[in-house]
Amino acid sequence: MSKYGFSFSLSRLLGIAQAKQKFARNTGIPTTKGGLQRKIGASIFKLFFK
């Protein structure tokens, strides 16, 4: 399917991706695993090396 620049995402179709993005922007809490790990790691780093 992605051979000609076409891709399909069920979460984008249903609006889940947009809802997660709005939630993350409003609360400052990332909704991805990597983003959450970065945020927690930065918080711990600030706690010890303030």
Backbone as CSV, one residue per row, in Angstrom:
resi,resn,N_x,N_y,N_z,CA_x,CA_y,CA_z,C_x,C_y,C_z
1,MET,0.798,-1.200,0.000,0.000,0.000,0.000,0.845,1.271,0.000
2,SER,1.954,1.295,0.704,2.748,2.515,0.806,3.705,2.683,-0.371
3,LYS,3.555,1.883,-1.388,4.450,1.926,-2.535,4.329,3.244,-3.305
4,TYR,3.150,3.817,-3.365,2.911,5.015,-4.161,2.618,6.245,-3.300
5,GLY,3.141,6.287,-2.096,2.933,7.439,-1.234,1.596,7.427,-0.526
6,PHE,0.913,6.324,-0.528,-0.386,6.196,0.130,-0.215,5.378,1.397
7,SER,-0.707,5.904,2.495,-0.668,5.133,3.732,-2.012,5.268,4.423
8,PHE,-2.344,4.287,5.206,-3.626,4.274,5.894,-3.387,4.059,7.368
9,SER,-4.053,4.856,8.192,-3.946,4.706,9.631,-5.351,4.738,10.226
10,LEU,-5.698,3.667,10.890,-7.017,3.587,11.505,-7.155,4.604,12.638
11,SER,-6.082,4.817,13.397,-6.169,5.768,14.507,-6.355,7.201,14.002
12,ARG,-5.755,7.523,12.860,-5.975,8.857,12.279,-7.385,8.984,11.749
13,LEU,-7.901,7.922,11.153,-9.254,7.935,10.617,-10.283,8.143,11.725
14,LEU,-10.076,7.486,12.850,-11.025,7.578,13.959,-10.808,8.810,14.835
15,GLY,-9.717,9.530,14.615,-9.462,10.733,15.397,-8.701,10.478,16.678
16,ILE,-8.211,9.269,16.866,-7.484,8.929,18.084,-6.153,9.662,18.130
17,ALA,-5.466,9.734,17.001,-4.171,10.401,16.950,-4.303,11.876,17.318
18,GLN,-5.326,12.530,16.817,-5.534,13.949,17.110,-5.897,14.150,18.582
19,ALA,-6.706,13.263,19.139,-7.079,13.383,20.543,-5.863,13.204,21.450
20,LYS,-5.001,12.251,21.120,-3.783,12.043,21.908,-2.869,13.251,21.815
21,GLN,-2.777,13.841,20.626,-1.933,15.014,20.421,-2.451,16.209,21.221
22,LYS,-3.752,16.423,21.205,-4.338,17.522,21.980,-4.129,17.311,23.474
23,PHE,-4.304,16.081,23.937,-4.104,15.765,25.345,-2.669,16.056,25.770
24,ALA,-1.718,15.625,24.937,-0.307,15.827,25.260,0.050,17.309,25.289
25,ARG,-0.484,18.066,24.374,-0.191,19.503,24.342,-0.811,20.238,25.519
26,ASN,-2.033,19.885,25.886,-2.717,20.581,26.976,-2.156,20.245,28.346
27,THR,-1.778,18.996,28.548,-1.329,18.567,29.868,0.180,18.582,30.024
28,GLY,0.907,18.523,28.919,2.357,18.443,28.993,2.851,17.039,29.260
29,ILE,1.958,16.065,29.212,2.313,14.662,29.438,2.376,13.959,28.085
30,PRO,3.538,13.436,27.688,3.638,12.751,26.394,2.816,11.464,26.376
31,THR,2.294,11.124,25.218,1.479,9.918,25.099,2.244,8.766,24.458
32,THR,3.488,8.996,24.060,4.283,7.916,23.487,5.223,7.352,24.555
33,LYS,5.628,6.119,24.369,6.515,5.469,25.323,7.853,6.196,25.414
34,GLY,8.412,6.547,24.262,9.694,7.245,24.241,9.614,8.626,24.870
35,GLY,8.545,9.342,24.581,8.372,10.676,25.142,8.222,10.638,26.647
36,LEU,7.488,9.658,27.137,7.298,9.516,28.578,8.615,9.167,29.264
37,GLN,9.400,8.289,28.654,10.701,7.933,29.224,11.641,9.127,29.257
38,ARG,11.638,9.933,28.206,12.475,11.136,28.183,12.071,12.112,29.266
39,LYS,10.764,12.292,29.448,10.273,13.241,30.447,10.624,12.771,31.858
40,ILE,10.454,11.497,32.138,10.787,10.961,33.457,12.293,11.041,33.693
41,GLY,13.073,10.706,32.674,14.532,10.775,32.798,15.012,12.193,33.064
42,ALA,14.423,13.162,32.374,14.797,14.561,32.586,14.418,15.018,33.987
43,SER,13.276,14.561,34.481,12.839,14.932,35.829,13.791,14.374,36.886
44,ILE,14.195,13.132,36.717,15.135,12.520,37.660,16.485,13.215,37.603
45,PHE,16.930,13.557,36.415,18.194,14.248,36.238,18.158,15.608,36.942
46,LYS,17.063,16.338,36.789,16.917,17.630,37.442,16.866,17.486,38.953
47,LEU,16.259,16.415,39.428,16.129,16.174,40.859,17.493,16.000,41.512
48,PHE,18.381,15.249,40.868,19.690,14.976,41.455,20.755,16.012,41.118
49,PHE,20.659,16.641,39.956,21.690,17.560,39.507,21.153,18.971,39.276
50,LYS,20.364,19.417,40.193,19.745,20.724,40.086,20.745,21.776,40.242
